[in-house]
Coordinates of C-alpha atoms and ligand atoms in Angstrom, one line a residue:
M1 CA 16.7 -18.6 -18.6
T2 CA 14.1 -16.3 -19.6
E3 CA 10.2 -16.7 -18.7
T4 CA 7.4 -14.5 -19.2
I5 CA 5.1 -14.2 -16.4
P6 CA 1.5 -15.1 -17.4
R7 CA -0.8 -12.4 -17.3
P8 CA -3.2 -12.1 -14.2
R9 CA -6.2 -14.6 -14.5
G10 CA -8.9 -13.1 -16.4
A11 CA -6.8 -10.3 -17.9
K12 CA -6.2 -11.6 -21.5
A13 CA -4.8 -9.0 -24.0
A14 CA -7.7 -8.5 -26.6
D15 CA -6.6 -8.4 -30.2
G16 CA -6.3 -5.1 -31.5
V17 CA -6.5 -3.3 -28.2
T18 CA -4.4 -0.2 -27.9
T19 CA -2.4 -0.4 -24.6
A20 CA -0.7 2.9 -25.0
G21 CA -2.3 6.2 -23.8
P22 CA -2.9 8.1 -20.6
P23 CA -4.3 6.3 -17.6
L24 CA -8.1 6.3 -17.2
I25 CA -10.1 6.8 -14.2
C26 CA -13.7 5.3 -14.2
S27 CA -16.0 6.3 -11.7
P28 CA -19.8 5.6 -11.9
L29 CA -21.4 8.6 -10.3
R30 CA -20.7 12.4 -11.0
I31 CA -19.9 12.9 -7.3
E32 CA -17.5 10.1 -7.3
A33 CA -15.7 11.2 -10.6
R34 CA -15.6 14.7 -9.0
A35 CA -14.0 13.5 -5.9
A36 CA -11.2 11.6 -7.8
R37 CA -10.7 14.7 -10.2
R38 CA -10.1 17.0 -7.4
G39 CA -7.6 14.8 -5.8
L40 CA -5.4 14.4 -8.9
R41 CA -2.1 16.3 -9.2
D42 CA -2.3 18.6 -12.2
T43 CA 0.6 16.8 -14.2
Q44 CA 1.2 16.1 -17.8
D45 CA 0.7 12.3 -17.1
A46 CA -2.6 12.9 -15.0
P47 CA -5.2 10.4 -15.7
A48 CA -8.4 11.3 -17.5
V49 CA -11.5 10.9 -15.5
I50 CA -15.0 9.6 -16.8
R51 CA -18.3 9.0 -15.4
T52 CA -19.5 5.6 -16.4
G53 CA -23.0 5.6 -15.0
Y54 CA -24.6 4.0 -12.0
G55 CA -25.4 0.2 -11.9
T56 CA -24.4 -3.0 -13.9
T57 CA -26.3 -2.2 -17.1
R58 CA -24.8 1.5 -17.7
A59 CA -21.3 0.0 -16.5
T60 CA -21.7 -2.7 -19.2
Q61 CA -22.5 0.0 -21.9
A62 CA -19.5 2.2 -20.8
A63 CA -17.4 -0.7 -20.9
G64 CA -18.4 -1.4 -24.6
A65 CA -17.5 2.2 -25.4
L66 CA -14.0 1.8 -23.6
S67 CA -13.0 -0.6 -26.6
Y68 CA -12.8 2.7 -28.7
R69 CA -10.8 4.6 -26.4
S70 CA -6.9 4.6 -26.0
F71 CA -5.8 4.3 -22.3
G72 CA -2.8 2.8 -20.8
Q73 CA -4.0 1.7 -17.4
L74 CA -7.4 1.5 -16.0
I75 CA -8.4 2.7 -12.5
I76 CA -12.0 2.1 -11.2
M77 CA -12.8 4.4 -8.3
G78 CA -16.1 4.6 -6.5
V79 CA -17.9 4.0 -3.3
G80 CA -18.8 0.4 -2.2
A81 CA -20.5 -1.6 0.5
G82 CA -18.3 -3.1 3.3
L83 CA -18.9 -6.8 3.9
S84 CA -16.9 -7.4 7.0
A85 CA -17.7 -5.9 10.4
D86 CA -14.2 -4.6 10.8
L87 CA -14.4 -2.2 7.9
S88 CA -15.6 1.4 8.7
P89 CA -17.1 4.1 6.5
G90 CA -14.2 5.7 4.8
D91 CA -11.9 2.7 4.6
L92 CA -10.8 1.9 1.1
V93 CA -10.8 -1.8 -0.2
V94 CA -8.3 -2.4 -2.9
G95 CA -9.4 -5.2 -5.2
T96 CA -7.2 -8.1 -5.6
D97 CA -9.7 -9.7 -7.8
V98 CA -13.0 -8.3 -9.2
D99 CA -15.2 -11.4 -10.1
G100 CA -12.4 -13.1 -11.9
V101 CA -10.3 -10.2 -13.2
A102 CA -7.1 -10.2 -11.0
C103 CA -5.6 -7.0 -10.0
A104 CA -2.0 -8.1 -9.1
S105 CA -0.5 -5.1 -8.0
A106 CA -3.1 -4.4 -5.2
P107 CA -0.8 -5.1 -2.5
L108 CA 1.6 -2.3 -3.7
L109 CA -1.4 0.1 -4.2
A110 CA -3.0 -0.5 -0.8
A111 CA 0.5 -0.2 0.9
E112 CA 1.1 3.1 -0.8
L113 CA -2.4 4.2 0.3
R114 CA -1.6 3.2 3.8
R115 CA 1.7 5.3 3.6
A116 CA -0.3 8.2 2.5
G117 CA -2.3 7.8 5.8
L118 CA -5.3 6.2 4.6
S119 CA -6.9 3.1 6.0
A120 CA -6.5 0.6 3.1
R121 CA -7.0 -3.2 2.6
T122 CA -6.9 -5.6 0.1
G123 CA -9.6 -8.1 -0.8
R124 CA -11.7 -9.5 -3.5
I125 CA -14.6 -7.2 -4.8
T126 CA -17.9 -8.6 -6.1
T127 CA -20.4 -7.0 -8.4
V128 CA -24.1 -7.3 -7.8
D129 CA -27.0 -6.0 -9.9
H130 CA -28.8 -4.3 -7.1
L131 CA -28.4 -2.6 -3.9
I132 CA -27.1 -5.0 -1.2
R133 CA -30.2 -6.3 0.9
R134 CA -30.4 -7.0 4.6
G135 CA -28.8 -10.3 5.3
E136 CA -27.0 -10.3 1.8
R137 CA -23.5 -9.1 3.2
A138 CA -23.0 -12.3 5.3
A139 CA -23.5 -14.5 2.3
L140 CA -21.2 -12.5 0.0
A141 CA -18.6 -12.3 2.9
A142 CA -18.7 -15.9 3.2
D143 CA -18.0 -16.4 -0.6
G144 CA -14.7 -14.6 0.1
A145 CA -15.5 -11.0 -0.9
L146 CA -14.6 -8.0 1.2
A147 CA -16.5 -5.4 -0.6
A148 CA -19.4 -5.4 -3.2
D149 CA -20.6 -2.7 -5.7
M150 CA -22.7 -2.6 -8.8
E151 CA -20.4 -1.7 -11.5
S152 CA -16.6 -2.8 -11.2
A153 CA -16.9 -6.3 -12.9
P154 CA -18.1 -5.2 -16.5
L155 CA -15.8 -2.1 -16.1
A156 CA -12.7 -4.4 -15.1
A157 CA -13.4 -6.7 -18.1
A158 CA -12.6 -3.7 -20.4
A159 CA -9.0 -3.5 -19.1
G160 CA -8.3 -5.9 -22.0
G161 CA -4.8 -6.9 -20.4
R162 CA -3.8 -3.5 -19.4
P163 CA -2.6 -2.8 -15.7
I164 CA -5.9 -2.6 -13.5
A165 CA -6.6 -1.0 -10.2
V166 CA -10.1 -1.1 -8.3
I167 CA -10.6 1.2 -5.2
R168 CA -13.8 1.2 -3.7
A169 CA -14.3 3.6 -0.7
I170 CA -16.6 2.1 1.9
S171 CA -19.8 4.1 2.8
D172 CA -21.7 1.4 4.5
T173 CA -20.8 -1.7 6.6
P174 CA -22.7 -4.5 8.6
N175 CA -22.4 -2.3 11.7
H176 CA -23.1 1.1 9.8
P177 CA -25.8 0.0 7.2
L178 CA -27.7 2.1 4.7
A179 CA -29.4 4.1 7.2
G180 CA -26.0 5.8 7.8
I181 CA -25.2 6.3 4.4
V182 CA -25.1 10.1 4.4
S183 CA -22.2 10.5 6.7
G184 CA -20.6 7.2 5.5
G185 CA -21.2 8.4 1.9
L186 CA -19.3 11.8 2.8
A187 CA -16.5 9.6 4.5
A188 CA -16.2 7.7 1.6
L189 CA -15.9 10.6 -0.8
R190 CA -13.1 12.1 1.3
S191 CA -11.3 9.0 1.1
L192 CA -11.7 8.7 -2.7
R193 CA -10.2 12.3 -3.2
A194 CA -7.3 11.5 -1.1
A195 CA -6.7 8.2 -2.8
A196 CA -6.6 9.9 -6.3
P197 CA -3.0 11.1 -6.0
V198 CA -2.0 7.7 -5.0
A199 CA -3.7 6.0 -8.0
Q200 CA -1.9 8.7 -10.1
R201 CA 1.5 7.4 -8.8
W202 CA 0.2 3.6 -9.2
A203 CA -0.2 4.6 -13.0
A204 CA 3.1 6.2 -13.3
A205 CA 4.8 3.2 -12.1
C206 CA 3.2 0.8 -14.6
G207 CA 4.9 0.0 -17.6
T208 CA 7.0 -2.8 -19.3
H209 CA 9.6 -4.3 -16.7
Q210 CA 12.3 -6.8 -16.7
V211 CA 13.2 -8.5 -13.4
L212 CA 16.9 -9.9 -13.1
L213 CA 16.8 -12.7 -10.5
A214 CA 20.1 -13.1 -8.7
G215 CA 21.1 -16.8 -8.1
P216 CA 21.7 -17.9 -5.5
R217 CA 19.4 -15.9 -3.1
S218 CA 17.1 -16.7 -0.1
F219 CA 17.4 -19.5 2.5
C220 CA 20.9 -20.9 3.1
A221 CA 21.5 -24.4 4.7
G222 CA 21.8 -22.7 8.4
V223 CA 18.7 -21.2 8.1
E224 CA 16.7 -24.1 6.9
R225 CA 18.2 -26.0 9.6
A226 CA 17.3 -23.7 12.3
I227 CA 13.7 -23.3 11.1
E228 CA 13.5 -27.2 10.9
I229 CA 14.6 -27.6 14.4
V230 CA 11.8 -25.4 15.6
E231 CA 9.1 -27.0 13.4
R232 CA 10.4 -30.4 14.7
V233 CA 10.3 -29.4 18.3
L234 CA 6.8 -28.1 17.8
E235 CA 5.8 -31.2 16.2
R236 CA 7.2 -33.4 19.0
Q237 CA 6.5 -31.7 22.1
G238 CA 3.6 -29.3 21.0
E239 CA 3.4 -25.6 21.8
P240 CA 4.7 -23.5 23.4
V241 CA 8.3 -23.8 22.3
Y242 CA 10.6 -21.2 23.7
V243 CA 13.3 -19.7 21.2
R244 CA 16.0 -17.4 22.6
K245 CA 16.0 -14.4 20.3
Q246 CA 14.6 -14.6 16.6
I247 CA 15.5 -18.0 15.3
V248 CA 16.7 -16.2 12.1
H249 CA 16.3 -12.7 11.6
N250 CA 13.2 -12.3 9.3
T251 CA 9.7 -11.2 10.3
R252 CA 7.8 -13.7 8.0
V253 CA 9.7 -16.5 9.3
V254 CA 9.4 -15.3 12.9
G255 CA 5.7 -14.6 12.5
D256 CA 4.9 -17.8 11.0
L257 CA 6.6 -19.9 13.8
E258 CA 4.8 -17.7 16.4
S259 CA 1.5 -18.5 14.7
R260 CA 2.4 -22.3 15.1
G261 CA 3.2 -21.9 18.8
A262 CA 6.8 -20.6 19.0
I263 CA 7.5 -18.0 21.7
F264 CA 10.5 -15.8 21.1
V265 CA 12.1 -14.4 24.1
D266 CA 15.0 -12.0 24.6
E267 CA 16.5 -13.8 27.5
L268 CA 16.3 -17.0 29.5
D269 CA 14.6 -15.3 32.6
Q270 CA 11.5 -15.5 30.3
V271 CA 11.6 -19.1 30.0
P272 CA 9.5 -21.1 32.4
D273 CA 11.6 -23.7 34.7
G274 CA 11.8 -27.0 33.2
A275 CA 10.9 -25.7 29.7
T276 CA 12.6 -26.6 26.4
V277 CA 14.6 -23.5 24.8
V278 CA 15.9 -23.5 21.4
F279 CA 18.9 -21.2 20.7
S280 CA 19.0 -19.3 17.5
A281 CA 21.0 -19.9 14.4
H282 CA 23.2 -16.9 15.3
G283 CA 24.6 -18.7 18.4
V284 CA 25.1 -17.8 22.0
S285 CA 28.0 -17.2 24.5
P286 CA 29.1 -19.7 27.0
A287 CA 27.4 -17.6 29.8
V288 CA 24.0 -18.3 28.3
R289 CA 24.7 -22.1 28.0
H290 CA 25.9 -22.1 31.7
E291 CA 22.7 -20.2 32.6
A292 CA 20.4 -22.7 30.7
S293 CA 22.2 -25.5 32.6
R294 CA 22.0 -23.9 35.9
R295 CA 18.3 -23.2 35.4
G296 CA 17.8 -27.0 34.3
L297 CA 16.2 -25.9 31.1
A298 CA 16.3 -28.6 28.2
V299 CA 18.4 -26.8 25.4
I300 CA 18.2 -27.6 21.5
D301 CA 20.9 -25.7 19.8
A302 CA 20.1 -24.2 16.3
T303 CA 23.4 -22.3 16.1
C304 CA 24.6 -22.6 12.5
P305 CA 27.6 -25.0 12.4
L306 CA 29.3 -22.2 10.4
V307 CA 29.0 -20.0 13.5
S308 CA 30.0 -22.5 15.9
K309 CA 33.2 -23.0 13.7
V310 CA 34.1 -19.2 14.6
H311 CA 33.3 -19.8 18.2
A312 CA 36.0 -22.8 18.1
E313 CA 38.4 -20.6 16.3
A314 CA 38.1 -18.0 19.1
R315 CA 38.6 -20.5 21.9
R316 CA 41.8 -22.0 20.2
F317 CA 43.5 -18.7 19.4
A318 CA 42.8 -17.4 23.0
A319 CA 44.1 -20.7 24.6
D320 CA 47.3 -20.1 22.4
G321 CA 47.7 -16.6 23.9
Y322 CA 46.5 -14.6 20.9
T323 CA 44.7 -11.5 21.1
V324 CA 41.7 -12.0 18.7
A325 CA 40.5 -9.2 16.5
L326 CA 36.9 -9.9 15.9
I327 CA 35.7 -8.1 12.6
G328 CA 32.0 -7.5 13.0
H329 CA 29.4 -5.2 14.0
A330 CA 28.7 -4.1 17.6
G331 CA 25.4 -5.5 18.9
H332 CA 24.7 -8.4 16.5
E333 CA 23.7 -11.4 18.5
E334 CA 26.5 -13.5 16.7
V335 CA 29.3 -11.2 17.6
E336 CA 27.8 -11.1 21.1
G337 CA 28.1 -14.8 21.2
T338 CA 31.5 -14.9 19.8
L339 CA 33.1 -12.2 21.9
G340 CA 31.7 -14.3 25.0
E341 CA 33.9 -17.2 24.0
A342 CA 37.0 -15.5 25.0
P343 CA 36.0 -12.1 26.2
D344 CA 39.2 -11.1 28.0
S345 CA 41.4 -12.0 24.7
T346 CA 38.9 -10.6 22.1
I347 CA 38.5 -7.1 20.6
L348 CA 35.7 -6.1 18.4
V349 CA 37.1 -4.2 15.3
Q350 CA 34.4 -2.6 13.1
R351 CA 36.5 -0.4 10.8
P352 CA 40.3 0.3 10.0
A353 CA 40.4 3.1 12.5
D354 CA 39.6 0.5 15.2
V355 CA 42.8 -1.5 14.2
A356 CA 44.8 1.4 14.8
A357 CA 43.4 2.0 18.2
M358 CA 44.0 -1.9 19.2
Q359 CA 46.3 -2.5 22.2
P360 CA 47.0 -6.3 22.1
R361 CA 49.0 -7.8 24.9
D362 CA 51.5 -8.9 22.6
G363 CA 51.9 -7.5 19.0
E364 CA 53.4 -10.7 17.7
R365 CA 50.4 -12.7 18.7
V366 CA 47.4 -11.3 17.1
A367 CA 44.8 -13.3 15.1
F368 CA 41.6 -12.2 13.6
L369 CA 38.2 -13.8 12.8
M370 CA 34.9 -12.6 11.2
Q371 CA 31.3 -12.3 11.5
T372 CA 30.0 -14.6 9.1
T373 CA 27.5 -12.1 7.5
L374 CA 30.0 -9.3 6.5
S375 CA 30.3 -7.4 3.4
V376 CA 33.2 -9.3 1.6
D377 CA 34.7 -5.9 0.5
E378 CA 34.3 -4.2 3.9
A379 CA 35.8 -7.1 5.8
A380 CA 38.7 -7.0 3.3
E381 CA 39.5 -3.4 4.2
V382 CA 39.6 -4.1 7.9
S383 CA 41.7 -7.4 7.5
G384 CA 43.9 -5.2 5.4
A385 CA 44.6 -2.9 8.0
L386 CA 45.4 -5.7 10.5
R387 CA 47.8 -7.2 8.1
E388 CA 49.6 -3.8 7.6
R389 CA 49.8 -3.1 11.4
F390 CA 50.6 -6.7 12.3
P391 CA 52.4 -8.4 9.4
G392 CA 52.3 -11.8 11.3
V393 CA 48.6 -11.8 12.1
R394 CA 47.0 -15.1 11.9
A395 CA 43.9 -15.5 9.8
P396 CA 41.3 -18.1 10.3
G397 CA 41.9 -21.6 8.8
S398 CA 39.1 -20.7 6.1
D399 CA 36.9 -17.9 5.4
D400 CA 34.8 -17.0 8.4
I401 CA 32.4 -15.0 6.0
C402 CA 30.1 -17.9 5.0
Y403 CA 29.6 -19.4 1.7
A404 CA 26.0 -18.2 1.6
T405 CA 26.9 -14.6 2.5
T406 CA 29.8 -14.6 0.0
N407 CA 27.5 -16.3 -3.0
R408 CA 24.6 -13.8 -2.5
Q409 CA 27.0 -10.9 -2.5
A410 CA 28.6 -12.2 -5.8
A411 CA 25.2 -12.9 -7.4
V412 CA 23.5 -9.5 -6.5
R413 CA 26.7 -7.7 -7.8
A414 CA 26.2 -9.5 -11.2
V415 CA 22.5 -8.4 -11.6
A416 CA 23.4 -4.8 -10.0
A417 CA 25.4 -4.2 -12.9
D418 CA 22.6 -4.5 -15.5
S419 CA 19.7 -3.1 -13.3
D420 CA 18.2 0.5 -12.9
L421 CA 17.2 -0.6 -9.4
V422 CA 17.7 -3.7 -7.0
L423 CA 15.1 -4.9 -4.4
V424 CA 16.3 -7.0 -1.6
A425 CA 13.9 -9.2 0.3
G426 CA 15.1 -9.2 3.9
S427 CA 14.3 -7.9 7.3
A428 CA 16.1 -4.7 8.7
N429 CA 17.9 -6.6 11.3
S430 CA 19.1 -9.2 8.9
S431 CA 22.7 -8.5 8.6
N432 CA 23.3 -10.5 5.5
S433 CA 20.3 -8.7 3.8
V434 CA 21.7 -5.3 4.6
R435 CA 25.1 -6.1 3.1
L436 CA 23.4 -7.0 -0.1
V437 CA 22.0 -3.6 -0.2
E438 CA 25.5 -2.1 0.6
T439 CA 27.0 -4.4 -2.2
C440 CA 24.7 -2.8 -4.8
E441 CA 25.2 0.8 -3.7
R442 CA 28.9 0.2 -3.9
A443 CA 28.3 -0.9 -7.5
G444 CA 26.5 2.5 -8.1
T445 CA 23.1 0.8 -8.3
Q446 CA 20.2 2.1 -6.0
A447 CA 18.9 -0.6 -3.9
H448 CA 16.0 -1.1 -1.3
L449 CA 15.5 -3.7 1.5
I450 CA 12.0 -4.9 1.7
D451 CA 10.2 -7.3 4.0
G452 CA 7.6 -8.1 1.2
A453 CA 6.0 -6.5 -1.7
A454 CA 3.9 -3.9 0.4
D455 CA 7.2 -2.2 1.2
I456 CA 7.7 -1.3 -2.4
Q457 CA 7.3 2.4 -2.9
L458 CA 5.7 3.3 -6.3
D459 CA 7.9 6.1 -6.8
W460 CA 11.0 3.8 -7.0
L461 CA 9.4 2.2 -10.0
T462 CA 8.7 5.3 -12.0
G463 CA 10.8 5.3 -15.1
V464 CA 12.6 2.0 -14.2
S465 CA 12.8 -0.7 -16.8
T466 CA 15.2 -3.3 -15.3
I467 CA 14.6 -4.4 -11.6
G468 CA 17.2 -6.6 -10.0
L469 CA 15.7 -8.9 -7.5
T470 CA 17.3 -11.1 -4.6
A471 CA 16.8 -12.3 -1.1
G472 CA 18.9 -12.4 2.1
A473 CA 19.8 -15.9 3.5
S474 CA 16.9 -15.5 6.0
A475 CA 14.2 -14.5 3.7
P476 CA 11.7 -17.0 2.4
P477 CA 11.5 -18.0 -1.3
A478 CA 7.8 -17.3 -1.2
V479 CA 8.6 -13.7 -0.7
V480 CA 10.3 -13.3 -4.0
E481 CA 7.4 -14.8 -5.7
E482 CA 5.0 -12.5 -3.9
I483 CA 7.3 -9.6 -5.2
I484 CA 7.3 -10.9 -8.8
S485 CA 3.5 -11.3 -8.8
A486 CA 2.9 -7.9 -7.6
L487 CA 5.3 -6.4 -10.1
A488 CA 3.3 -8.4 -12.9
G489 CA 0.2 -6.4 -12.2
L490 CA 2.1 -3.3 -13.3
G491 CA 2.4 -4.4 -16.9
P492 CA 4.2 -6.8 -19.3
L493 CA 7.0 -8.6 -17.1
S494 CA 9.7 -10.6 -18.1
V495 CA 11.8 -12.7 -15.6
S496 CA 15.2 -14.0 -16.2
E497 CA 17.7 -15.5 -13.6
R498 CA 21.4 -14.9 -13.5
V499 CA 23.0 -17.7 -11.7
T500 CA 26.7 -17.3 -10.7
T501 CA 26.8 -20.5 -8.6
T502 CA 24.7 -23.1 -7.3
E503 CA 24.5 -24.4 -3.6
S504 CA 24.4 -28.1 -2.4
I505 CA 25.4 -27.6 1.2
R506 CA 23.0 -29.1 3.9
F507 CA 23.8 -29.3 7.6
G508 CA 22.5 -32.2 9.8
L509 CA 20.0 -31.9 12.5
P510 CA 20.9 -32.1 16.3
K511 CA 20.4 -35.3 17.7
E512 CA 17.3 -34.1 19.8
V513 CA 15.2 -33.6 16.8
R514 CA 16.7 -36.4 14.5
Q515 CA 14.0 -39.1 13.6
Ligands
SF4_1 S1 24.2 -16.9 6.7 FE1 25.7 -18.7 6.8 S2 26.5 -18.5 9.0 FE2 24.4 -17.5 8.9 S3 22.9 -19.3 9.0 FE3 23.4 -19.1 6.9 S4 25.1 -20.4 6.4 FE4 25.0 -20.1 8.6

C-alpha cells in the first residue's frame, strides 16, 4: 500500500515553482539578517540570507519577488513579540503554523535548537500590521498564538510548497514589554545568531523521503489490556489509583495516565493502607503478592497472560526438581518477577558464557525459560549453548518470546533491509523496543530509539532517502503518526507499509474491572 502524505495545510505547491536551489533565509531587518549570517557555517550548502524589509507591506513586496528566485527551503528568521508570560527575552519560538501556513517539521527544529542549548518552544505565530499595542497580547494569545510579528505570514505564503521554518527570537513579552526592548532586542539577536547553524542543519535534512512502515508495530494485546485496566479503575474509583512500577515501559503512556490520576510507585510501601494497587504488565514475584495481601491492599493484576504463563512454567519445572535457566536481562522487572517464582531453583543466564558457568543440582534435570521480550537471535544463541552443554535440557512447551516481540522483530527486519535508517518509537527502558534497534543493527542498518519526533536528530536524516519506521509493543500508534507528520515538513514524503503478518490476539480483562 502506498500513500502520499498530503502537503501541510496552506502549503500548496504553486505551478511552475522551482523547488531546487539553496536554502534561503529571509530576515526583515538588516541587524536580523546580519545576526543570522554571522551564525552560519561557511559550507557549500550554506543558506543565502536576504533582508526583506520591515512590516507587512514590505514583506508582501518581498514575497512577490521571491517567486522569481530559485530556492529549496525557506527559513524566516527575525525578532518577535512574545504573547505568553512564561516566555523571556531571547527565547525562540518555532512556528508550527503561521496564519494558516503549516510548518510541520517545527517539533524537529525546536528540539534541535534545545539540544544546541537554546530555549526554544513550538507554537502558532501570527502576523499583525502594527507594533503590538498594550492589552493586545492577551487577545492574540487567547486566539492561540504564542508569538507575533509583522512579516512572517506574507513571506511564508511565498514558500509555495517548499519546506518552511519560521524562527522568531523573542524581544519583548507581557512581563518585559517594549520599555525593555533594548536589552530584550540584544538577547533576541544573540539567540538568532546561535539558531542560524541549527536552521542550516534543518535545511540539510530536508529532501524527498520515503517512509517504510513495519507491520505489525506499536501496541500488543498485553499492553492494551494493561492500559485499559488502569483506565477502568480510574473510571470506577476515581483518582488516585496506585500502580506498582510503570504499567508499561513507555513515557507517553505513563505521562498520560499520570495526568488522569494514576500514581506510579516503585514499591508497595509507597501505597497507603487500604488503597487499590494495580500490578504492571511485567508481572510481580510471589513475595510482592504476599506483601500486598499482608497489607490488606486491593490488588488488580495487569500482568500480561503471556508473562503469567512463564511464571507457571517456572513453578512447574521447579516442582519437578529441575534447575531452571532463565534466559533474560538482569534487573528487568519481568525477570525479577519470574526469578521470584522459584528463587532456589532458577539461575539467570544472559549470554552463552553464563551457561558454561552454571552449576545445576543435577545436570540431567535442567530446563530453560525466556523473558518474553528478548531478541529472537540472541535467545537462540543462549538456548543453543544450553542444548550443547545439557543435551537433555527441557524447553518451554511453547515459545516464551511472545508473539508480539517475534512479529515486530520480523517486521522491522523486513524494512531494515531496504532502509538507509530505521527509527524505532519506544522508550529507553522498553526491552522489546531496544531489541528492535538491535535487530536492525544486526541486519546492518543504522537504527535509533526515539520517544517521539522531538528525539530525531537532524544530522541522522542528512543524505537519507528511505526511512524505516516501527514502534515497540508499548509505544502508542499516535507516536508513529506524529513522526510521519514531522517528517512530512522536510519535503515530499511517501509512506508505504510492509506487513509481514497480521495480529488478532486479544486478552480478557480481570474480573474486578469487567463490566
Ligand atoms: S510484549 Fe508480549 S509479553 Fe509483553 S505485554 Fe505484550 S504480549 Fe505480553
